[in-house]
XYZ file of C-alpha atoms in Angstrom:
669
model
C 28.391 41.302 -19.124
C 26.720 41.428 -15.703
C 28.955 41.630 -12.680
C 29.120 38.455 -10.598
C 28.207 39.065 -6.977
C 27.349 36.985 -3.939
C 23.714 36.772 -2.861
C 22.809 37.859 0.626
C 21.674 35.329 3.213
C 17.974 36.208 2.919
C 17.945 35.658 -0.844
C 19.769 32.362 -0.370
C 17.106 31.297 2.139
C 14.339 32.134 -0.323
C 16.010 30.020 -3.007
C 16.497 27.139 -0.589
C 12.880 27.425 0.501
C 11.799 26.825 -3.078
C 13.398 23.376 -2.936
C 12.001 22.349 0.455
C 8.708 24.245 0.785
C 6.536 23.670 -2.251
C 3.084 23.960 -0.658
C 1.471 23.769 2.813
C 1.777 19.987 2.798
C 5.570 20.355 2.557
C 5.554 22.455 5.715
C 3.340 19.921 7.463
C 5.573 17.042 6.420
C 8.755 18.631 7.749
C 7.221 19.638 11.092
C 5.458 16.288 11.604
C 8.738 14.457 10.941
C 10.475 16.665 13.514
C 7.736 15.816 16.009
C 8.212 12.089 15.364
C 11.981 12.418 15.814
C 11.325 14.230 19.108
C 9.579 11.142 20.499
C 6.019 12.470 20.439
C 3.105 10.111 21.127
C 0.375 12.602 20.197
C 0.476 14.935 17.182
C -2.287 17.356 16.183
C -2.442 19.172 12.850
C -4.890 22.066 12.449
C -5.257 24.126 9.291
C -7.406 26.818 7.726
C -7.770 27.701 4.056
C -5.778 24.651 3.071
C -2.925 25.622 5.404
C -2.063 28.793 3.503
C -3.333 31.269 6.071
C -3.031 29.101 9.199
C -1.266 25.840 10.025
C -0.631 24.541 13.540
C 1.352 21.422 14.464
C 1.322 20.482 18.144
C 3.162 17.538 19.720
C 4.105 16.279 23.175
C 7.718 15.463 22.337
C 10.879 16.333 24.194
C 10.744 20.053 23.348
C 13.667 22.432 22.936
C 15.799 24.255 25.474
C 15.554 28.089 25.539
C 19.090 28.448 24.243
C 18.576 25.925 21.421
C 15.312 27.273 20.035
C 16.793 30.337 18.223
C 19.601 28.228 16.767
C 17.119 25.774 15.263
C 15.991 28.357 12.689
C 19.477 28.817 11.239
C 20.420 27.029 8.048
C 22.119 23.640 8.456
C 21.398 23.596 12.213
C 20.303 20.150 13.389
C 20.573 17.733 16.285
C 20.245 14.605 14.117
C 23.779 14.189 12.695
C 27.243 15.382 13.685
C 29.858 13.622 11.535
C 30.066 12.534 7.918
C 29.817 8.901 9.021
C 26.275 9.597 10.218
C 25.183 10.186 6.616
C 25.790 6.529 5.778
C 23.263 5.346 8.406
C 20.500 7.916 8.768
C 17.921 6.676 11.281
C 15.859 9.841 11.682
C 13.282 11.346 9.355
C 14.943 14.769 9.352
C 18.677 15.373 9.194
C 19.578 18.303 6.902
C 18.705 21.199 9.191
C 17.121 23.220 6.368
C 13.409 22.810 7.032
C 12.880 25.417 9.765
C 15.091 27.981 8.025
C 13.202 27.491 4.748
C 9.773 27.655 6.410
C 10.407 30.834 8.395
C 11.910 32.505 5.291
C 8.534 32.465 3.467
C 6.029 32.772 6.321
C 5.286 34.161 9.786
C 6.111 31.621 12.465
C 5.272 31.368 16.173
C 7.028 28.736 18.256
C 5.993 27.554 21.732
C 8.195 24.875 23.271
C 8.979 23.501 26.719
C 11.100 20.579 27.823
C 9.842 17.932 30.207
C 10.286 18.919 33.831
C 10.843 22.625 33.150
C 8.777 25.287 34.889
C 8.343 27.534 31.871
C 8.862 27.365 28.143
C 9.839 29.853 25.486
C 7.980 31.723 22.762
C 9.662 32.805 19.517
C 8.063 34.912 16.809
C 9.720 35.108 13.382
C 8.860 36.956 10.207
C 10.743 36.407 6.995
C 13.492 34.528 8.824
C 14.086 37.279 11.409
C 13.311 36.785 15.111
C 10.986 39.570 16.304
C 10.079 38.201 19.770
C 11.933 35.967 22.201
C 10.315 35.668 25.615
C 9.434 33.093 28.296
C 5.949 31.668 28.052
C 3.674 29.245 29.793
C 2.927 26.355 27.450
C 2.425 22.592 27.606
C 5.342 20.201 27.395
C 6.374 19.608 23.824
C 6.469 21.886 20.790
C 3.818 23.873 18.955
C 4.408 25.542 15.589
C 1.952 28.092 14.177
C 2.583 28.983 10.527
C 0.688 31.984 9.141
C 0.537 33.662 5.726
C 2.599 31.173 3.783
C 4.439 32.759 0.801
C 3.401 36.261 1.877
C 6.768 37.635 0.699
C 6.979 35.516 -2.470
C 3.683 36.190 -4.294
C 4.987 34.440 -7.414
C 4.678 31.126 -5.568
C 1.058 31.780 -4.611
C -0.245 31.468 -8.168
C 1.030 27.883 -8.368
C -1.050 26.772 -5.383
C -4.360 25.023 -6.012
C -7.720 25.563 -4.356
C -7.928 25.490 -0.576
C -9.752 22.153 -0.520
C -7.113 20.566 -2.751
C -4.234 21.867 -0.636
C -5.998 20.611 2.474
C -6.193 17.176 0.846
C -2.425 17.157 0.384
C -1.951 18.025 4.053
C -4.338 15.241 5.065
C -2.339 12.761 2.966
C 0.806 13.692 4.884
C -0.934 13.009 8.192
C -2.332 9.691 6.930
C 1.074 8.498 5.737
C 2.614 9.405 9.087
C -0.147 7.507 10.915
C 0.508 4.362 8.857
C 4.275 4.502 9.286
C 4.000 5.103 13.047
C 0.870 3.403 14.406
C 2.165 3.928 17.946
C 1.496 7.686 17.625
C -2.021 9.151 17.862
C -2.619 11.603 15.004
C -5.427 14.103 14.680
C -6.202 16.465 11.810
C -8.583 19.436 12.121
C -9.614 21.252 8.945
C -11.530 24.546 9.242
C -12.704 23.612 12.726
C -13.838 20.073 11.831
C -12.119 16.889 12.915
C -11.425 15.037 9.637
C -8.939 12.353 10.712
C -8.003 10.512 13.866
C -5.854 7.448 14.480
C -5.910 5.587 17.823
C -2.137 5.352 18.281
C -2.296 1.960 19.994
C 0.614 0.511 18.041
C -1.511 -1.791 15.859
C -0.978 -1.322 12.144
C -4.415 -2.666 11.249
C -6.145 0.139 13.150
C -4.023 2.790 11.459
C -4.679 1.236 8.055
C -8.413 1.149 8.732
C -8.353 4.827 9.713
C -6.674 5.721 6.415
C -8.373 3.370 3.937
C -11.859 3.401 5.438
C -14.415 0.623 5.697
C -15.038 -0.060 2.003
C -11.394 -0.518 1.052
C -10.370 -2.219 4.298
C -12.854 -5.077 3.930
C -10.950 -6.286 0.856
C -7.522 -6.156 2.508
C -5.648 -9.249 3.671
C -2.841 -9.314 6.163
C 0.670 -9.826 4.878
C 2.486 -11.581 7.740
C 6.036 -10.567 8.459
C 8.429 -12.104 5.966
C 12.215 -11.957 6.397
C 14.693 -12.415 3.584
C 18.250 -11.097 3.138
C 17.987 -9.164 6.441
C 14.898 -7.416 5.023
C 11.621 -7.563 6.942
C 8.379 -6.961 5.030
C 4.839 -6.834 6.424
C 1.589 -4.965 5.929
C -1.813 -5.332 4.252
C -2.595 -5.794 0.566
C -5.828 -6.009 -1.415
C -7.507 -9.125 -2.727
C -7.084 -9.712 -6.465
C -10.823 -9.435 -7.153
C -11.013 -5.909 -5.689
C -8.529 -3.795 -7.696
C -8.527 -0.045 -8.296
C -8.249 1.978 -11.474
C -5.068 3.757 -10.305
C -2.157 3.407 -7.888
C -3.301 6.114 -5.457
C -3.592 3.779 -2.474
C -0.258 2.027 -2.902
C 1.570 3.156 0.244
C 5.178 2.067 0.771
C 7.270 2.679 3.891
C 10.960 2.008 4.473
C 12.287 2.261 8.034
C 9.258 4.337 9.053
C 9.527 6.737 6.104
C 6.906 7.125 3.364
C 8.522 6.732 -0.044
C 7.613 6.427 -3.708
C 9.445 3.488 -5.231
C 9.064 2.043 -8.726
C 10.973 -1.010 -7.514
C 8.539 -1.913 -4.727
C 5.611 -1.065 -6.969
C 6.866 -3.477 -9.640
C 7.466 -6.237 -7.067
C 3.970 -5.828 -5.631
C 2.240 -5.865 -9.010
C 4.352 -8.810 -10.151
C 2.898 -10.856 -7.282
C -0.588 -10.189 -8.695
C 0.363 -11.265 -12.203
C -2.217 -13.649 -13.741
C -4.561 -12.888 -10.840
C -5.771 -9.336 -11.444
C -7.725 -7.761 -14.287
C -5.553 -6.164 -16.947
C -5.417 -2.386 -16.549
C -6.310 -2.487 -12.840
C -3.935 -2.146 -9.905
C -3.714 -3.544 -6.372
C -3.554 -1.342 -3.312
C -2.351 -1.682 0.252
C 0.197 -0.682 2.855
C 3.622 -2.339 2.644
C 6.144 -1.688 5.407
C 9.788 -2.624 5.106
C 12.682 -2.563 7.494
C 16.283 -3.079 6.433
C 19.746 -2.035 7.657
C 20.312 1.716 7.476
C 23.509 1.255 5.512
C 21.575 -0.400 2.641
C 19.320 2.561 1.874
C 20.161 6.157 0.947
C 17.469 8.739 1.685
C 19.574 11.778 0.778
C 18.778 11.799 -2.949
C 15.854 14.246 -3.165
C 14.866 17.384 -1.199
C 11.430 15.949 -0.425
C 13.052 12.715 0.890
C 10.353 10.595 -0.757
C 12.786 8.927 -3.158
C 15.434 6.529 -1.912
C 18.138 4.328 -3.385
C 18.683 0.723 -2.360
C 22.129 -0.825 -2.305
C 20.649 -4.265 -3.120
C 17.686 -3.743 -5.413
C 17.355 -7.401 -6.400
C 17.087 -8.527 -2.791
C 14.491 -5.841 -2.037
C 12.445 -6.889 -5.060
C 12.600 -10.559 -4.041
C 11.610 -9.859 -0.433
C 8.561 -7.780 -1.383
C 7.488 -10.213 -4.084
C 7.734 -13.244 -1.807
C 5.853 -11.526 1.030
C 2.984 -10.458 -1.249
C 2.812 -13.822 -2.995
C 2.638 -15.742 0.278
C -0.123 -13.472 1.571
C -2.189 -14.034 -1.575
C -1.633 -17.785 -1.382
C -2.905 -17.891 2.208
C -6.295 -16.336 1.377
C -9.250 -17.930 -0.418
C -9.748 -14.850 -2.662
C -13.402 -15.738 -3.314
C -15.733 -12.717 -3.550
C -19.047 -12.864 -1.704
C -22.427 -11.480 -2.671
C -23.737 -9.036 -0.072
C -27.232 -7.681 0.432
C -26.980 -3.968 -0.321
C -29.379 -2.579 2.254
C -29.156 0.285 4.675
C -28.913 -0.786 8.286
C -29.552 1.063 11.498
C -25.989 0.774 12.754
C -25.012 4.086 14.351
C -21.256 3.719 14.668
C -18.931 1.045 13.255
C -17.416 -1.297 15.767
C -13.642 -1.174 16.337
C -11.884 -3.009 13.577
C -10.648 -6.502 14.378
C -8.248 -7.945 11.856
C -7.310 -11.558 11.441
C -4.346 -13.013 9.606
C -6.454 -13.478 6.485
C -8.310 -10.217 5.935
C -9.010 -6.730 7.219
C -12.700 -6.936 8.082
C -15.096 -5.499 10.617
C -15.825 -8.991 12.004
C -13.948 -12.303 11.980
C -14.909 -14.480 9.013
C -14.229 -17.965 10.348
C -15.015 -19.703 13.610
C -12.753 -22.228 15.249
C -15.219 -25.048 14.532
C -15.077 -24.373 10.808
C -11.288 -24.542 10.816
C -11.471 -28.205 11.863
C -11.394 -30.804 9.069
C -15.042 -31.730 9.354
C -17.890 -31.417 6.878
C -20.765 -31.972 9.275
C -23.437 -29.244 9.247
C -22.773 -26.465 11.688
C -25.124 -26.261 14.720
C -25.864 -22.687 13.670
C -27.812 -24.117 10.710
C -30.392 -26.057 12.759
C -33.880 -24.734 13.251
C -33.647 -23.977 16.976
C -30.281 -22.248 16.712
C -31.417 -20.351 13.651
C -34.395 -18.918 15.503
C -32.161 -18.045 18.427
C -29.755 -16.202 16.163
C -32.593 -14.040 14.878
C -32.758 -12.396 18.266
C -29.200 -11.123 18.113
C -28.757 -7.375 17.938
C -25.630 -7.643 15.818
C -25.132 -10.045 12.958
C -21.360 -10.429 13.214
C -21.434 -13.841 14.891
C -23.940 -15.206 12.405
C -21.907 -13.839 9.509
C -18.827 -15.547 10.874
C -20.673 -18.871 11.041
C -21.809 -18.578 7.436
C -18.498 -17.466 5.965
C -16.477 -19.967 3.897
C -13.497 -21.659 5.511
C -10.070 -20.307 4.745
C -8.033 -22.464 2.415
C -4.806 -23.810 3.884
C -1.604 -21.930 3.189
C 0.810 -23.358 0.690
C 4.553 -23.283 0.860
C 6.511 -20.067 0.680
C 7.264 -18.624 -2.739
C 10.851 -18.350 -3.833
C 12.046 -14.896 -4.797
C 13.716 -14.199 -8.096
C 17.404 -15.117 -8.112
C 20.052 -14.237 -10.625
C 22.520 -16.889 -11.736
C 25.322 -15.041 -9.997
C 23.525 -15.232 -6.675
C 22.497 -18.907 -6.721
C 25.543 -20.418 -5.063
C 25.186 -18.192 -1.984
C 21.484 -17.691 -1.648
C 19.974 -20.992 -2.715
C 21.333 -22.729 0.366
C 19.569 -20.444 2.848
C 16.267 -20.030 1.004
C 13.266 -22.246 1.781
C 12.108 -24.532 -0.996
C 8.603 -24.069 -2.313
C 6.251 -26.945 -1.619
C 4.821 -28.222 -4.881
C 1.498 -30.051 -4.807
C 1.655 -33.675 -5.803
C 0.227 -34.611 -9.164
C -2.117 -37.212 -7.657
C -3.627 -34.959 -4.998
C -6.359 -33.540 -7.239
C -8.141 -35.468 -10.008
C -6.796 -34.102 -13.262
C -9.081 -33.193 -16.139
C -8.134 -35.174 -19.266
C -6.056 -33.490 -21.900
C -8.994 -33.436 -24.310
C -12.002 -33.511 -21.976
C -15.462 -34.229 -23.253
C -16.706 -30.918 -21.943
C -15.412 -28.928 -24.898
C -16.407 -31.394 -27.613
C -19.581 -30.572 -29.462
C -20.807 -34.123 -30.136
C -23.558 -34.547 -27.543
C -24.957 -37.885 -28.832
C -21.648 -39.518 -27.915
C -21.958 -38.215 -24.361
C -25.482 -39.608 -24.056
C -24.330 -43.037 -25.229
C -21.627 -43.181 -22.573
C -23.882 -42.115 -19.687
C -25.553 -45.550 -19.120
C -22.130 -47.190 -18.932
C -21.003 -44.632 -16.349
C -24.141 -45.135 -14.265
C -23.871 -48.932 -14.396
C -20.605 -48.841 -12.464
C -21.548 -48.830 -8.743
C -18.421 -47.066 -7.502
C -16.005 -45.041 -9.608
C -12.296 -45.418 -8.808
C -11.900 -41.645 -8.688
C -14.793 -41.395 -6.249
C -13.147 -43.939 -3.936
C -10.065 -41.763 -3.652
C -11.948 -38.479 -3.526
C -12.459 -38.276 0.281
C -8.696 -38.803 0.735
C -7.417 -36.615 -2.072
C -9.546 -33.526 -1.513
C -8.217 -31.035 0.968
C -10.058 -31.665 4.280
C -10.531 -27.990 5.119
C -12.514 -27.308 1.938
C -16.288 -27.898 1.803
C -17.982 -30.496 -0.326
C -20.340 -29.053 -2.912
C -23.263 -30.599 -4.772
C -23.928 -29.339 -8.277
C -27.555 -28.276 -8.664
C -27.429 -27.230 -12.306
C -26.219 -24.504 -14.607
C -27.315 -20.950 -15.399
C -27.419 -19.844 -19.050
C -25.083 -22.762 -19.873
C -22.286 -20.523 -18.587
C -22.278 -20.698 -14.772
C -22.317 -23.801 -12.585
C -24.612 -23.543 -9.567
C -23.531 -25.666 -6.603
C -24.588 -25.923 -2.962
C -22.430 -26.517 0.091
C -22.947 -26.121 3.817
C -22.167 -22.395 3.653
C -24.523 -21.386 0.848
C -24.531 -21.238 -2.933
C -21.451 -21.247 -5.136
C -21.449 -19.873 -8.701
C -18.606 -21.043 -10.949
C -17.738 -19.591 -14.343
C -17.091 -22.644 -16.515
C -14.856 -20.891 -19.018
C -12.805 -19.027 -16.416
C -12.366 -22.147 -14.292
C -11.359 -24.404 -17.161
C -9.064 -21.707 -18.566
C -7.237 -21.398 -15.247
C -6.904 -25.170 -14.885
C -5.403 -25.487 -18.360
C -3.177 -22.498 -17.702
C -1.766 -24.091 -14.536
C -1.266 -27.413 -16.326
C 0.606 -25.794 -19.195
C 2.913 -23.945 -16.830
C 3.804 -27.134 -14.935
C 4.216 -29.450 -17.903
C 7.694 -29.947 -19.288
C 6.551 -31.571 -22.547
C 3.395 -30.156 -24.085
C 1.462 -32.640 -26.258
C 1.366 -31.478 -29.852
C -0.359 -32.449 -33.083
C 1.122 -32.269 -36.584
C -1.068 -30.582 -39.162
C -1.863 -32.509 -42.321
C -1.286 -29.351 -44.323
C 0.775 -26.372 -43.049
C -1.179 -23.205 -42.402
C 0.375 -20.017 -43.786
C -0.213 -16.945 -41.618
C 0.428 -13.473 -43.032
C 1.825 -10.952 -40.547
C 2.919 -7.353 -40.491
C 6.587 -6.429 -40.379
C 6.544 -5.810 -36.623
C 4.632 -9.012 -35.903
C 6.967 -11.004 -38.126
C 10.043 -9.652 -36.311
C 8.454 -10.337 -32.918
C 7.718 -13.947 -33.875
C 11.287 -14.493 -35.043
C 12.727 -12.995 -31.852
C 10.442 -15.104 -29.643
C 10.693 -18.307 -31.691
C 12.370 -20.181 -28.846
C 9.521 -19.364 -26.493
C 6.922 -20.280 -29.103
C 8.567 -23.653 -29.764
C 8.682 -24.394 -26.041
C 4.939 -23.826 -26.011
C 4.331 -26.565 -28.599
C 4.284 -24.672 -31.891
C 6.450 -25.462 -34.875
C 6.619 -22.782 -37.548
C 9.114 -21.418 -40.018
C 9.399 -18.376 -42.309
C 7.470 -18.736 -45.548
C 7.981 -15.877 -47.943
C 7.999 -12.239 -46.891
C 6.320 -11.527 -43.529
C 4.620 -14.941 -43.464
C 4.955 -17.984 -41.238
C 4.112 -21.590 -42.094
C 2.700 -23.355 -39.038
C 3.341 -27.105 -39.146
C 2.715 -28.246 -35.572
C 0.483 -26.864 -32.832
C -0.359 -27.821 -29.227
C -3.035 -30.468 -28.892
C -5.220 -28.127 -26.887
C -6.148 -25.754 -29.710
C -7.904 -26.039 -33.049
C -6.272 -25.286 -36.372
C -9.155 -23.100 -37.521
C -8.070 -20.125 -35.379
C -4.350 -20.204 -36.112
C -4.266 -16.831 -37.858
C -5.815 -15.096 -34.880
C -3.724 -17.049 -32.356
C -0.393 -16.310 -34.071
C -1.305 -12.615 -34.354
C -2.188 -12.475 -30.669
C 1.082 -14.185 -29.731
C 3.008 -11.650 -31.803
C 1.192 -8.820 -30.059
C 2.035 -10.277 -26.655
C 5.695 -10.508 -27.585
C 5.754 -6.911 -28.812
C 4.211 -5.638 -25.567
C 6.867 -7.222 -23.362
C 8.980 -4.434 -21.958
C 10.618 -5.993 -18.894
C 11.798 -9.547 -18.088
C 9.157 -11.702 -16.455
C 9.536 -14.672 -14.070
C 7.914 -16.982 -16.651
C 8.236 -15.567 -20.145
C 5.676 -18.044 -21.500
C 2.807 -16.768 -19.371
C 1.503 -14.363 -21.964
C 1.588 -17.033 -24.635
C -0.036 -19.608 -22.363
C -2.822 -17.094 -21.723
C -3.776 -17.248 -25.370
C -3.551 -21.041 -25.645
C -5.528 -21.772 -22.476
C -8.226 -19.252 -23.394
C -8.724 -20.749 -26.855
C -8.727 -24.336 -25.582
C -11.046 -23.828 -22.604
C -14.729 -24.631 -22.682
C -16.765 -21.638 -23.811
C -19.731 -20.020 -22.144
C -22.980 -21.300 -23.615
C -21.692 -24.801 -24.376
C -23.706 -27.755 -23.103
C -22.065 -29.817 -20.371
C -23.290 -32.859 -18.481
C -23.840 -33.053 -14.741
C -20.849 -35.396 -14.354
C -18.555 -32.910 -16.048
C -19.900 -29.983 -14.009
C -19.485 -31.990 -10.787
C -15.900 -32.869 -11.708
C -15.098 -29.272 -12.581
C -16.755 -28.009 -9.377
C -14.781 -30.399 -7.172
C -11.575 -29.494 -8.942
C -12.159 -25.762 -8.502
C -13.083 -25.971 -4.806
C -10.216 -28.322 -3.992
C -7.481 -26.361 -5.762
C -6.485 -23.117 -3.964
C -4.765 -21.901 -7.134
C -7.994 -21.791 -9.144
C -9.458 -18.545 -7.830
C -9.380 -16.414 -10.959
C -8.717 -16.799 -14.654
C -5.316 -15.732 -16.020
C -6.845 -12.384 -16.974
C -7.958 -11.675 -13.395
C -11.704 -12.392 -13.631
C -13.043 -14.322 -10.613
C -13.798 -18.010 -11.062
C -16.044 -18.453 -8.042
C -18.602 -16.187 -6.387
C -20.297 -17.206 -3.143
C -23.780 -16.326 -1.877
C -23.860 -17.268 1.799
C -26.994 -18.549 3.471
C -26.979 -15.572 5.792
C -27.032 -13.081 2.909
C -29.805 -15.095 1.271
C -31.806 -15.027 4.503
C -31.323 -11.258 4.681
C -32.752 -10.837 1.204
C -35.856 -12.797 2.167
C -36.121 -11.000 5.566
C -35.696 -14.233 7.514
C -33.105 -12.720 9.860
C -32.830 -9.399 11.643
C -30.768 -6.758 9.875
């Protein structure tokens, strides 16, 4: 048996370095966090060959004293904490005192540092953890680290590194995350002599987000105003539901100024997009959170990107409510843009409103007023005057659709044990009145196939001079939303309407599906119909078990069924919205939805209601009358909740007059 012996200090440092220093980005992260803790307002990161051969981090922080600089490279040497009580409320990014010792153990390090007000600074040179030079030096105020030949003494680690360009991308991600978490600091990243990233450092989160996400992603971001709940503050920017991504790469979460990876926040964010985003796609954005230091533990992983929350339910509720309120305050209607190259040399500084992250404001003050009179910008004289403008931002703002009014705040999820304490201090959600918007009948004519009956009823409808619903329409419709006139339909699938801002295309099936979906969710008693003869549906063993387990949910939806033989169900009663001819497919789809449920949902019937509303909604290609299209158009434009179908497809697409004029070359580009 081998003799047990104690490792020397250098070998212990190499082992510790393997936990802290994984690649050049790990070195950059530790040194950038130290610069932030030192109070720096400007941080520059320069690297060559992905940071393997050369990495320089320069800041203008407080610097280190000549007698403290050599001590900083010892293991467990730090100025962040002193007693064990400090571990329960860590307010700095670094605190262990292992980063510098681990970095210098696997690289060659040069340190230049000088405190504010001192005449001279100090220069330290280290190789393999040993100080080789210690001398006074003339240097700027702050601290500069130069890391060379990373892993020169541990060649086994070199083979795990990726290509230089890939490693440089990891370093750039570290700088971008630091810029988002601290917008008051100006960051700059230089890669192989080229400036690849720069943030202004003016303290505005929207500018830092724009620097990280770029123009294309930023134009589909909406502001998430600060939301406070349970002593937790949440704010940031999130994407519109109609502009998702195929992965979660751009989901950036920050807690107390620290970039983290959290499944909890990720689930809360994606839960807010439920029924509004395409299945298989993911939202993106920057979510910042601030909570008491005693409620979060950051000392659970060497990389400090994983944290533990003392109150996970409250954190989930705060993030969910903040995201849901931000989505409710935006119109979420995509616009058609003319894809043409323009002669713009440099993008203008980003200006963000409370509704979206865009290059120009979308709405003017006149359009926010509850008036439907044509805008002066649409007259002939003003239109010709606008053609002389060098930039089209003002004209685009005049032609953009008004922003729908914000609804009441969304309630977070509450457990039964927490109701007695929390329900008293939580705001109640404002529910829209049932008589605010004309409701579509339970069995509307639009999805019946008997057209001769519709034609017989038209003369009676035209003979009435004024409809009762039309008398109430100016009062019931939301004043801030435009009136639209239906022009016709395209391919018997899309409704084409015109308002003062341009053309509006409405997907009949998606719109009707969403309306039925919202009605089913709000109704307590769903109208049902009893079948003359029960329909027997054969299922597989898994589907049969899923139906039995979810029988209570299925009955609440309006179905009545019972076991009939082995792996079969006899359906006796169904909701009035669906037809009996598709029961086999509908029951199979409901069983599949129940089998896919892995976590509790806020409304467990949503998946089942998806199926019912989709089957009952009017289908693309069906004939509909002008009266029905006008009613559906008014309902869609007056209801802020009807922006997408339950599967995430958009209901409305807008083609503004300005974009149409650009296509026909009637305005300057």
